[in-house]
Amino acid sequence: MSRQFFGTDGIRGVAGCPPMDTRTAHALGVALGKWALETSTQDRAKAAPEVASAPEVLLGPEVLLGMDTRESGTWLAEQVAGGLARSGVTARFAGVITTPGVAYLTRTGHFVAGVMISASHNPYEDNGLKVISHSGFKLADEVELDLEVLMLKWLASGLEATPSALTVDSMLDNLYTDYLASTVNGLFPFKLVVDCANGAATEVAPRLFSQLGAKVHWIGASPNGRNINLDSGSLHLENLRKRVLETGADLGVAFDGDADRALFVAGNGHIVDGDAVLFLAGTYLKRAGELQSDLVVATVMSNLGLQKALESNGIQMLRTPVGDKYVLEEMVKRGAVLGGEQSGHVIFLKYATTGDGLLTAIRVLEIVRDSGTSLGALVGEIKNYPQKLVNIRVKVRRPLNELDSVQSEIAAAEREFNGSGRVVVRFSGTEPLARVMIEAKTDADVDKWTTRIADAIRAELGSVG
């Protein structure tokens, strides 16, 4: 059965339009409620008597809801809650919280599942519905397909989508930030600039950094429902870099809309991406004897410079397809404790089952504090190859292996590189984009081959804008 709703990261689209409309959100609530009831019944049958009689079991299953700061978040949450109620399941509302915050609370609470309402780094017009199981992991593909069957059945019923009013439980945010703070020994006597992208971190980051003793200059911390990710956050580091240099801060941190990723600016203005964080954390954990199998999991987008820097420190790097889901799968398979993406999704499996920007930030601050030197000095060992990523907004999508001219250009580039560069061409899992990444010894080679391959894609598929 082909998927109609779920993509690589839940359901995503323009808010108010299918599949991100009231009826589809309600249908997800109905389907998730039915699944939750079935799961709860199975768990009760397996449970010991004292667990089966616990108050939360007797009251029935609960599903946790959270959202970022988009103006569409509230009505989407109310529709999911309405669908859950229709199936006899209670929704508990955390209000504005990060995606990893929802994953943590779902995993450590008695919630049978969690739903995060966010489109991550996308503009405010978009939104998404990410479902997380009680394990803290995203739902398995077969469960998502089961939910789609139930959703389609309800959508065909013609019933009205009735929302449920929600009240924010503010204590849930505190449980999450208290947990993060508990993973740190001591305080961080740093002067920081923190960019919250006018998103979910706006609600939780101030309390966390206050607990940890940091002095913070805040930017991107005035959400109005429509400015999430707008010229701010991890996709727009220019303003953060400027503020770090102007204020003489030790470093800057930028989150994305739902704060599952973090990027950094060193005090000298140097940009520190997810690759650099993997190097810092990997070598730090190895020195502490905590890097299992001396292994770090990254993706095909990670720079050759990271791979070589890790190897020079006795650490193996494995690559997966793009997506934190694939990184996590490989980490679990290999028993790795550290993995992530160049974009700033970093997974510290000892502490979390997802990429977590706030957790990444405090781990980086811990490394800088314990080293006694600056972030800029710590990342100096990585010598990155020139790399360029070009996004082409396409009119249609066809399998890349059917695009003869594109395959011809890729083959020509790989012959010329002869092992001294890399070509990665793929479609985005969440947007109508074809992505071309070239890595080579010189900027000229990078420019040459990104242009040639991107032009071939435009000729084959057409482009928008």
CSV table of C-alpha atoms in Angstrom, one decimal:
chain,number,residue,atom,x,y,z
A,1,MET,CA,0.0,0.0,0.0
A,2,SER,CA,1.4,3.4,-1.0
A,3,ARG,CA,1.4,6.2,1.6
A,4,GLN,CA,-1.1,9.0,1.3
A,5,PHE,CA,-0.3,11.0,4.4
A,6,PHE,CA,3.0,10.1,6.2
A,7,GLY,CA,6.3,11.1,4.7
A,8,THR,CA,9.8,10.7,6.1
A,9,ASP,CA,9.0,12.9,9.1
A,10,GLY,CA,5.3,12.6,9.8
A,11,ILE,CA,2.6,14.4,7.9
A,12,ARG,CA,3.5,17.8,6.6
A,13,GLY,CA,1.9,20.4,4.3
A,14,VAL,CA,0.5,23.9,4.1
A,15,ALA,CA,-1.7,24.6,7.1
A,16,GLY,CA,-5.3,24.7,6.1
A,17,CYS,CA,-4.8,22.6,3.0
A,18,PRO,CA,-5.0,18.8,2.8
A,19,PRO,CA,-3.3,16.9,4.3
A,20,MET,CA,-2.8,19.7,7.0
A,21,ASP,CA,-6.5,20.6,7.2
A,22,THR,CA,-9.0,20.2,10.0
A,23,ARG,CA,-10.4,16.9,8.8
A,24,THR,CA,-7.1,15.2,8.3
A,25,ALA,CA,-5.8,16.3,11.7
A,26,HIS,CA,-9.0,15.1,13.3
A,27,ALA,CA,-8.7,11.8,11.4
A,28,LEU,CA,-5.2,11.3,12.8
A,29,GLY,CA,-6.6,11.8,16.3
A,30,VAL,CA,-9.3,9.2,15.7
A,31,ALA,CA,-6.8,6.7,14.2
A,32,LEU,CA,-4.2,7.3,16.9
A,33,GLY,CA,-6.9,7.0,19.6
A,34,LYS,CA,-8.0,3.6,18.3
A,35,TRP,CA,-4.4,2.4,18.1
A,36,ALA,CA,-3.7,3.8,21.6
A,37,LEU,CA,-6.7,1.9,23.0
A,38,GLU,CA,-5.5,-1.3,21.4
A,39,THR,CA,-2.0,-0.9,22.5
A,40,SER,CA,-3.1,0.0,26.0
A,41,THR,CA,-5.3,-3.2,26.2
A,42,GLN,CA,-2.4,-5.4,25.0
A,43,ASP,CA,0.0,-3.8,27.5
A,44,ARG,CA,-2.5,-4.3,30.3
A,45,ALA,CA,-2.9,-8.0,29.5
A,46,LYS,CA,0.9,-8.4,29.7
A,47,ALA,CA,1.3,-6.2,32.9
A,48,ALA,CA,1.8,-7.4,36.4
A,49,PRO,CA,-1.3,-7.0,38.6
A,50,GLU,CA,0.1,-3.9,40.4
A,51,VAL,CA,0.8,-2.2,37.1
A,52,ALA,CA,-2.5,-3.1,35.6
A,53,SER,CA,-4.3,-1.5,38.6
A,54,ALA,CA,-2.3,1.7,38.5
A,55,PRO,CA,-4.5,4.9,38.4
A,56,GLU,CA,-3.3,6.0,34.9
A,57,VAL,CA,-4.2,2.5,33.5
A,58,LEU,CA,-7.7,2.6,35.1
A,59,LEU,CA,-8.2,6.1,33.7
A,60,GLY,CA,-7.4,5.0,30.2
A,61,PRO,CA,-4.5,5.9,27.9
A,62,GLU,CA,-3.3,9.5,27.4
A,63,VAL,CA,-1.6,11.0,24.4
A,64,LEU,CA,0.7,14.0,24.8
A,65,LEU,CA,0.3,17.0,22.4
A,66,GLY,CA,2.9,19.7,21.9
A,67,MET,CA,3.5,22.4,19.3
A,68,ASP,CA,5.8,25.1,18.1
A,69,THR,CA,4.8,28.8,17.8
A,70,ARG,CA,3.1,28.7,14.4
A,71,GLU,CA,-0.3,30.4,14.4
A,72,SER,CA,-1.9,27.1,13.0
A,73,GLY,CA,-0.6,25.0,15.9
A,74,THR,CA,-3.5,25.6,18.3
A,75,TRP,CA,-6.4,24.6,15.9
A,76,LEU,CA,-4.4,21.6,14.7
A,77,ALA,CA,-3.9,20.5,18.3
A,78,GLU,CA,-7.6,21.0,19.1
A,79,GLN,CA,-8.5,18.8,16.1
A,80,VAL,CA,-6.1,16.0,17.0
A,81,ALA,CA,-7.5,16.2,20.6
A,82,GLY,CA,-11.1,16.1,19.2
A,83,GLY,CA,-10.3,13.0,17.2
A,84,LEU,CA,-8.7,11.3,20.2
A,85,ALA,CA,-11.7,12.1,22.3
A,86,ARG,CA,-14.0,10.6,19.7
A,87,SER,CA,-12.0,7.4,20.2
A,88,GLY,CA,-12.2,7.6,23.9
A,89,VAL,CA,-8.6,8.7,24.5
A,90,THR,CA,-7.5,11.7,26.6
A,91,ALA,CA,-5.2,14.4,25.2
A,92,ARG,CA,-2.7,16.2,27.6
A,93,PHE,CA,-1.4,19.5,26.2
A,94,ALA,CA,2.1,20.7,26.8
A,95,GLY,CA,1.6,23.9,24.7
A,96,VAL,CA,4.7,25.3,23.1
A,97,ILE,CA,7.5,22.8,23.6
A,98,THR,CA,10.3,21.3,21.5
A,99,THR,CA,10.0,18.1,19.5
A,100,PRO,CA,12.7,16.4,21.7
A,101,GLY,CA,10.7,17.7,24.7
A,102,VAL,CA,7.7,15.8,23.5
A,103,ALA,CA,9.8,12.7,22.9
A,104,TYR,CA,11.3,12.8,26.4
A,105,LEU,CA,8.0,13.3,28.1
A,106,THR,CA,6.3,10.6,26.1
A,107,ARG,CA,9.1,8.2,26.9
A,108,THR,CA,9.3,8.9,30.6
A,109,GLY,CA,5.6,9.5,31.3
A,110,HIS,CA,2.7,7.2,31.1
A,111,PHE,CA,1.7,8.5,27.7
A,112,VAL,CA,1.0,5.8,25.1
A,113,ALA,CA,2.1,8.2,22.3
A,114,GLY,CA,3.0,11.8,21.7
A,115,VAL,CA,2.2,14.2,18.8
A,116,MET,CA,4.4,17.2,18.0
A,117,ILE,CA,2.7,19.8,15.8
A,118,SER,CA,5.6,21.4,13.9
A,119,ALA,CA,7.1,21.8,10.5
A,120,SER,CA,10.6,22.2,11.9
A,121,HIS,CA,12.7,24.6,9.9
A,122,ASN,CA,10.0,25.3,7.3
A,123,PRO,CA,8.2,28.8,7.1
A,124,TYR,CA,5.2,29.5,9.2
A,125,GLU,CA,2.7,28.7,6.5
A,126,ASP,CA,3.6,25.0,6.7
A,127,ASN,CA,2.9,22.7,9.6
A,128,GLY,CA,3.3,19.0,10.5
A,129,LEU,CA,2.1,16.2,12.7
A,130,LYS,CA,4.9,14.0,14.1
A,131,VAL,CA,3.8,10.9,16.0
A,132,ILE,CA,6.1,9.5,18.7
A,133,SER,CA,5.6,6.1,20.4
A,134,HIS,CA,6.0,5.6,24.2
A,135,SER,CA,9.5,4.3,23.5
A,136,GLY,CA,10.5,7.8,22.4
A,137,PHE,CA,11.1,6.7,18.9
A,138,LYS,CA,9.1,7.6,15.8
A,139,LEU,CA,6.4,5.1,14.8
A,140,ALA,CA,7.4,2.1,12.7
A,141,ASP,CA,6.5,2.2,9.1
A,142,GLU,CA,3.9,-0.5,9.5
A,143,VAL,CA,2.2,1.3,12.3
A,144,GLU,CA,2.0,4.5,10.2
A,145,LEU,CA,0.4,2.4,7.4
A,146,ASP,CA,-2.2,1.0,9.9
A,147,LEU,CA,-3.0,4.6,11.0
A,148,GLU,CA,-3.5,5.6,7.4
A,149,VAL,CA,-6.1,2.9,6.9
A,150,LEU,CA,-8.0,4.1,9.9
A,151,MET,CA,-7.7,7.7,8.8
A,152,LEU,CA,-9.1,7.0,5.4
A,153,LYS,CA,-12.0,5.0,6.9
A,154,TRP,CA,-13.0,8.0,9.1
A,155,LEU,CA,-12.5,10.5,6.3
A,156,ALA,CA,-14.9,8.5,4.1
A,157,SER,CA,-17.5,8.5,6.9
A,158,GLY,CA,-18.5,12.1,6.2
A,159,LEU,CA,-18.6,12.9,10.0
A,160,GLU,CA,-17.9,16.4,11.2
A,161,ALA,CA,-14.5,17.2,12.6
A,162,THR,CA,-15.2,18.6,16.0
A,163,PRO,CA,-12.3,20.2,18.0
A,164,SER,CA,-11.7,19.7,21.7
A,165,ALA,CA,-10.6,22.7,23.9
A,166,LEU,CA,-7.2,22.3,25.5
A,167,THR,CA,-5.6,23.7,28.6
A,168,VAL,CA,-1.8,24.0,28.8
A,169,ASP,CA,-0.1,22.0,31.5
A,170,SER,CA,2.9,24.3,32.1
A,171,MET,CA,4.6,21.7,34.5
A,172,LEU,CA,5.5,19.5,31.5
A,173,ASP,CA,8.0,22.0,30.1
A,174,ASN,CA,9.6,22.2,33.5
A,175,LEU,CA,10.0,18.4,33.8
A,176,TYR,CA,11.9,18.5,30.5
A,177,THR,CA,14.2,21.4,31.3
A,178,ASP,CA,14.9,20.0,34.8
A,179,TYR,CA,16.0,16.7,33.2
A,180,LEU,CA,18.3,18.5,30.8
A,181,ALA,CA,19.9,20.5,33.6
A,182,SER,CA,20.3,17.3,35.6
A,183,THR,CA,22.7,15.9,33.0
A,184,VAL,CA,25.3,18.6,33.7
A,185,ASN,CA,27.7,18.7,36.6
A,186,GLY,CA,28.4,22.3,37.6
A,187,LEU,CA,27.5,25.6,35.9
A,188,PHE,CA,28.5,27.3,32.6
A,189,PRO,CA,30.2,30.7,33.3
A,190,PHE,CA,29.8,31.8,29.7
A,191,LYS,CA,28.5,34.8,27.9
A,192,LEU,CA,26.3,33.5,25.1
A,193,VAL,CA,24.1,34.8,22.3
A,194,VAL,CA,21.2,32.4,21.7
A,195,ASP,CA,18.9,32.5,18.7
A,196,CYS,CA,15.6,30.7,19.3
A,197,ALA,CA,14.3,31.2,15.7
A,198,ASN,CA,11.1,32.6,17.2
A,199,GLY,CA,10.2,29.0,17.7
A,200,ALA,CA,9.7,26.3,20.4
A,201,ALA,CA,13.0,27.0,22.2
A,202,THR,CA,11.6,30.5,23.1
A,203,GLU,CA,9.5,28.8,25.9
A,204,VAL,CA,12.1,26.4,27.3
A,205,ALA,CA,15.6,27.7,26.6
A,206,PRO,CA,15.5,30.7,29.0
A,207,ARG,CA,14.7,28.6,32.0
A,208,LEU,CA,17.3,26.0,31.1
A,209,PHE,CA,20.2,28.5,30.6
A,210,SER,CA,19.2,30.3,33.7
A,211,GLN,CA,19.5,27.1,35.7
A,212,LEU,CA,22.9,26.5,34.3
A,213,GLY,CA,24.3,30.0,35.2
A,214,ALA,CA,24.9,31.3,31.7
A,215,LYS,CA,24.6,35.0,30.8
A,216,VAL,CA,22.5,35.2,27.7
A,217,HIS,CA,21.8,37.8,25.0
A,218,TRP,CA,18.6,36.6,23.3
A,219,ILE,CA,17.6,37.0,19.7
A,220,GLY,CA,14.8,35.4,17.7
A,221,ALA,CA,12.9,35.2,21.0
A,222,SER,CA,9.7,37.2,20.2
A,223,PRO,CA,7.4,34.8,18.3
A,224,ASN,CA,4.2,36.2,16.8
A,225,GLY,CA,2.9,33.1,15.0
A,226,ARG,CA,4.2,34.1,11.7
A,227,ASN,CA,7.9,34.8,12.2
A,228,ILE,CA,9.2,31.3,13.1
A,229,ASN,CA,12.5,30.7,11.2
A,230,LEU,CA,12.1,34.1,9.5
A,231,ASP,CA,15.7,35.4,9.0
A,232,SER,CA,16.6,33.7,12.2
A,233,GLY,CA,17.6,30.4,13.7
A,234,SER,CA,19.9,27.7,12.4
A,235,LEU,CA,19.2,28.4,8.7
A,236,HIS,CA,20.2,32.1,9.0
A,237,LEU,CA,23.4,32.4,11.1
A,238,GLU,CA,24.4,35.9,9.8
A,239,ASN,CA,22.7,37.8,12.5
A,240,LEU,CA,23.9,35.4,15.2
A,241,ARG,CA,27.5,35.8,14.0
A,242,LYS,CA,27.2,39.6,14.0
A,243,ARG,CA,25.9,39.6,17.5
A,244,VAL,CA,28.5,37.3,18.8
A,245,LEU,CA,31.3,39.5,17.4
A,246,GLU,CA,29.6,42.7,18.6
A,247,THR,CA,29.0,41.5,22.2
A,248,GLY,CA,32.3,39.7,22.6
A,249,ALA,CA,30.4,36.5,23.6
A,250,ASP,CA,32.1,33.3,24.2
A,251,LEU,CA,29.9,31.6,21.6
A,252,GLY,CA,26.5,31.7,20.0
A,253,VAL,CA,23.8,29.0,19.6
A,254,ALA,CA,21.1,28.9,17.0
A,255,PHE,CA,18.1,26.5,17.1
A,256,ASP,CA,15.5,25.8,14.4
A,257,GLY,CA,11.7,26.1,14.8
A,258,ASP,CA,11.2,23.0,16.9
A,259,ALA,CA,14.7,23.0,18.4
A,260,ASP,CA,15.7,19.5,17.4
A,261,ARG,CA,18.9,20.9,15.9
A,262,ALA,CA,21.5,23.4,17.0
A,263,LEU,CA,24.4,25.2,15.2
A,264,PHE,CA,27.0,27.4,16.7
A,265,VAL,CA,29.2,30.4,16.1
A,266,ALA,CA,32.5,30.5,17.9
A,267,GLY,CA,33.7,33.7,19.6
A,268,ASN,CA,36.0,34.4,16.6
A,269,GLY,CA,33.0,34.2,14.2
A,270,HIS,CA,33.8,30.7,13.0
A,271,ILE,CA,30.6,28.7,12.0
A,272,VAL,CA,30.4,25.4,13.8
A,273,ASP,CA,28.1,22.9,12.1
A,274,GLY,CA,26.9,19.5,13.0
A,275,ASP,CA,30.0,17.8,11.6
A,276,ALA,CA,32.2,19.8,14.0
A,277,VAL,CA,29.9,18.9,16.9
A,278,LEU,CA,30.3,15.2,16.0
A,279,PHE,CA,34.1,15.7,16.0
A,280,LEU,CA,34.1,17.5,19.4
A,281,ALA,CA,31.7,15.1,21.0
A,282,GLY,CA,33.3,12.0,19.5
A,283,THR,CA,36.8,12.8,20.6
A,284,TYR,CA,35.6,14.0,24.0
A,285,LEU,CA,33.7,10.8,24.6
A,286,LYS,CA,36.6,8.7,23.4
A,287,ARG,CA,39.0,10.4,25.9
A,288,ALA,CA,36.4,9.6,28.6
A,289,GLY,CA,36.2,6.0,27.6
A,290,GLU,CA,32.5,6.4,26.7
A,291,LEU,CA,32.5,6.1,22.9
A,292,GLN,CA,31.4,2.6,22.4
A,293,SER,CA,33.2,0.7,19.6
A,294,ASP,CA,35.0,4.0,18.8
A,295,LEU,CA,32.2,4.7,16.3
A,296,VAL,CA,30.3,7.8,15.1
A,297,VAL,CA,27.4,7.6,12.8
A,298,ALA,CA,26.9,10.4,10.2
A,299,THR,CA,25.2,10.8,6.8
A,300,VAL,CA,26.2,11.0,3.2
A,301,MET,CA,26.2,14.8,3.6
A,302,SER,CA,29.0,14.9,6.2
A,303,ASN,CA,32.2,16.3,5.0
A,304,LEU,CA,35.3,14.2,4.2
A,305,GLY,CA,37.1,16.5,6.5
A,306,LEU,CA,35.1,15.1,9.4
A,307,GLN,CA,35.8,11.6,8.4
A,308,LYS,CA,39.5,12.2,8.2
A,309,ALA,CA,39.7,14.1,11.5
A,310,LEU,CA,37.9,11.3,13.3
A,311,GLU,CA,40.1,8.6,11.7
A,312,SER,CA,43.2,10.5,12.9
A,313,ASN,CA,41.8,10.1,16.4
A,314,GLY,CA,41.1,6.4,16.1
A,315,ILE,CA,37.4,6.8,15.5
A,316,GLN,CA,35.5,5.1,12.7
A,317,MET,CA,32.7,7.0,10.9
A,318,LEU,CA,29.7,5.2,9.2
A,319,ARG,CA,27.4,7.0,6.8
A,320,THR,CA,23.7,6.6,6.3
A,321,PRO,CA,21.1,8.2,4.0
A,322,VAL,CA,20.0,11.7,5.0
A,323,GLY,CA,17.6,11.8,7.9
A,324,ASP,CA,17.9,11.4,11.7
A,325,LYS,CA,15.6,8.4,11.4
A,326,TYR,CA,18.3,6.5,9.5
A,327,VAL,CA,21.1,7.7,11.7
A,328,LEU,CA,19.2,6.5,14.8
A,329,GLU,CA,18.5,3.1,13.2
A,330,GLU,CA,22.2,2.6,12.5
A,331,MET,CA,23.2,3.7,16.0
A,332,VAL,CA,20.8,1.2,17.5
A,333,LYS,CA,22.0,-1.5,15.1
A,334,ARG,CA,25.7,-0.8,15.8
A,335,GLY,CA,25.4,0.0,19.5
A,336,ALA,CA,26.7,3.5,18.8
A,337,VAL,CA,26.2,6.3,21.4
A,338,LEU,CA,26.8,9.3,19.1
A,339,GLY,CA,25.4,10.2,15.6
A,340,GLY,CA,24.0,13.1,13.7
A,341,GLU,CA,23.8,15.3,10.7
A,342,GLN,CA,25.7,18.2,9.3
A,343,SER,CA,22.5,20.3,9.7
A,344,GLY,CA,22.8,20.1,13.5
A,345,HIS,CA,20.6,17.1,14.4
A,346,VAL,CA,22.9,15.3,16.9
A,347,ILE,CA,21.8,12.3,18.9
A,348,PHE,CA,23.4,11.6,22.2
A,349,LEU,CA,21.7,8.2,22.8
A,350,LYS,CA,22.7,8.1,26.5
A,351,TYR,CA,20.4,11.0,27.1
A,352,ALA,CA,17.8,11.1,24.3
A,353,THR,CA,16.2,9.1,21.5
A,354,THR,CA,16.1,12.1,19.1
A,355,GLY,CA,18.2,14.9,18.0
A,356,ASP,CA,17.8,17.7,20.6
A,357,GLY,CA,19.2,21.1,20.0
A,358,LEU,CA,19.1,22.1,23.7
A,359,LEU,CA,20.9,18.9,24.7
A,360,THR,CA,23.5,19.4,22.0
A,361,ALA,CA,24.1,23.0,23.2
A,362,ILE,CA,24.8,21.9,26.8
A,363,ARG,CA,27.0,19.1,25.7
A,364,VAL,CA,29.1,21.6,23.6
A,365,LEU,CA,29.2,24.0,26.5
A,366,GLU,CA,30.4,21.2,28.7
A,367,ILE,CA,33.2,20.3,26.3
A,368,VAL,CA,34.3,23.9,26.0
A,369,ARG,CA,34.2,24.4,29.7
A,370,ASP,CA,36.2,21.2,30.5
A,371,SER,CA,38.8,21.9,27.8
A,372,GLY,CA,39.7,25.3,29.2
A,373,THR,CA,40.0,26.7,25.7
A,374,SER,CA,37.7,28.3,23.1
A,375,LEU,CA,35.2,26.7,20.8
A,376,GLY,CA,37.1,28.1,17.8
A,377,ALA,CA,40.4,26.5,18.9
A,378,LEU,CA,38.7,23.1,19.5
A,379,VAL,CA,37.3,22.8,15.9
A,380,GLY,CA,40.6,23.9,14.3
A,381,GLU,CA,41.6,20.3,13.7
A,382,ILE,CA,38.9,19.7,11.1
A,383,LYS,CA,40.0,20.7,7.6
A,384,ASN,CA,36.9,20.6,5.5
A,385,TYR,CA,36.9,20.0,1.8
A,386,PRO,CA,35.0,22.7,-0.2
A,387,GLN,CA,31.4,21.7,-0.3
A,388,LYS,CA,28.3,23.2,-1.9
A,389,LEU,CA,24.6,22.3,-1.7
A,390,VAL,CA,22.2,23.5,-4.4
A,391,ASN,CA,18.4,23.1,-4.0
A,392,ILE,CA,16.3,23.0,-7.1
A,393,ARG,CA,12.6,23.5,-6.7
A,394,VAL,CA,11.2,21.1,-9.3
A,395,LYS,CA,7.8,20.9,-11.1
A,396,VAL,CA,7.7,17.1,-11.1
A,397,ARG,CA,9.6,14.2,-9.4
A,398,ARG,CA,10.8,11.1,-11.3
A,399,PRO,CA,13.2,8.5,-10.1
A,400,LEU,CA,16.8,9.9,-10.4
A,401,ASN,CA,17.9,6.7,-12.1
A,402,GLU,CA,15.5,7.4,-15.0
A,403,LEU,CA,17.1,10.8,-15.7
A,404,ASP,CA,19.7,9.9,-18.3
A,405,SER,CA,21.4,13.3,-18.6
A,406,VAL,CA,21.6,13.7,-14.8
A,407,GLN,CA,23.2,10.2,-14.5
A,408,SER,CA,25.6,11.1,-17.2
A,409,GLU,CA,26.8,14.2,-15.4
A,410,ILE,CA,27.1,12.4,-12.1
A,411,ALA,CA,29.2,9.7,-13.7
A,412,ALA,CA,31.5,12.3,-15.4
A,413,ALA,CA,32.0,14.1,-12.1
A,414,GLU,CA,32.9,10.9,-10.3
A,415,ARG,CA,35.4,9.9,-13.0
A,416,GLU,CA,37.1,13.3,-12.7
A,417,PHE,CA,37.2,13.2,-8.9
A,418,ASN,CA,38.6,9.7,-8.9
A,419,GLY,CA,38.0,9.2,-5.2
A,420,SER,CA,39.0,12.7,-4.1
A,421,GLY,CA,35.5,14.1,-4.0
A,422,ARG,CA,31.9,13.1,-3.6
A,423,VAL,CA,28.6,13.6,-5.4
A,424,VAL,CA,25.2,13.3,-3.6
A,425,VAL,CA,22.0,13.9,-5.5
A,426,ARG,CA,18.6,13.3,-3.8
A,427,PHE,CA,15.1,14.5,-3.4
A,428,SER,CA,14.0,16.2,-0.2
A,429,GLY,CA,11.7,14.1,1.9
A,430,THR,CA,9.6,17.1,3.0
A,431,GLU,CA,9.7,19.6,0.1
A,432,PRO,CA,9.5,19.5,-3.7
A,433,LEU,CA,13.3,20.0,-3.9
A,434,ALA,CA,16.1,18.2,-5.7
A,435,ARG,CA,19.3,18.6,-3.8
A,436,VAL,CA,22.8,18.5,-5.3
A,437,MET,CA,25.8,18.3,-3.0
A,438,ILE,CA,29.3,18.3,-4.4
A,439,GLU,CA,32.5,18.0,-2.4
A,440,ALA,CA,35.9,18.4,-4.0
A,441,LYS,CA,39.5,19.6,-3.5
A,442,THR,CA,38.8,23.0,-5.0
A,443,ASP,CA,36.0,25.6,-5.1
A,444,ALA,CA,36.2,25.7,-8.9
A,445,ASP,CA,35.5,22.0,-9.1
A,446,VAL,CA,32.6,22.3,-6.7
A,447,ASP,CA,31.0,25.2,-8.6
A,448,LYS,CA,31.6,23.5,-12.0
A,449,TRP,CA,29.8,20.2,-11.1
A,450,THR,CA,27.0,21.6,-9.0
A,451,THR,CA,26.1,23.9,-11.9
A,452,ARG,CA,26.3,21.1,-14.5
A,453,ILE,CA,24.2,18.6,-12.5
A,454,ALA,CA,21.7,21.2,-11.4
A,455,ASP,CA,21.2,22.4,-15.0
A,456,ALA,CA,20.6,18.7,-16.0
A,457,ILE,CA,17.9,18.3,-13.4
A,458,ARG,CA,16.2,21.5,-14.4
A,459,ALA,CA,16.2,20.4,-18.1
A,460,GLU,CA,14.7,17.0,-17.1
A,461,LEU,CA,12.2,18.0,-14.5
A,462,GLY,CA,11.6,21.7,-14.9
A,463,SER,CA,12.1,24.2,-12.1
A,464,VAL,CA,10.0,26.6,-10.2
A,465,GLY,CA,11.4,30.1,-9.4
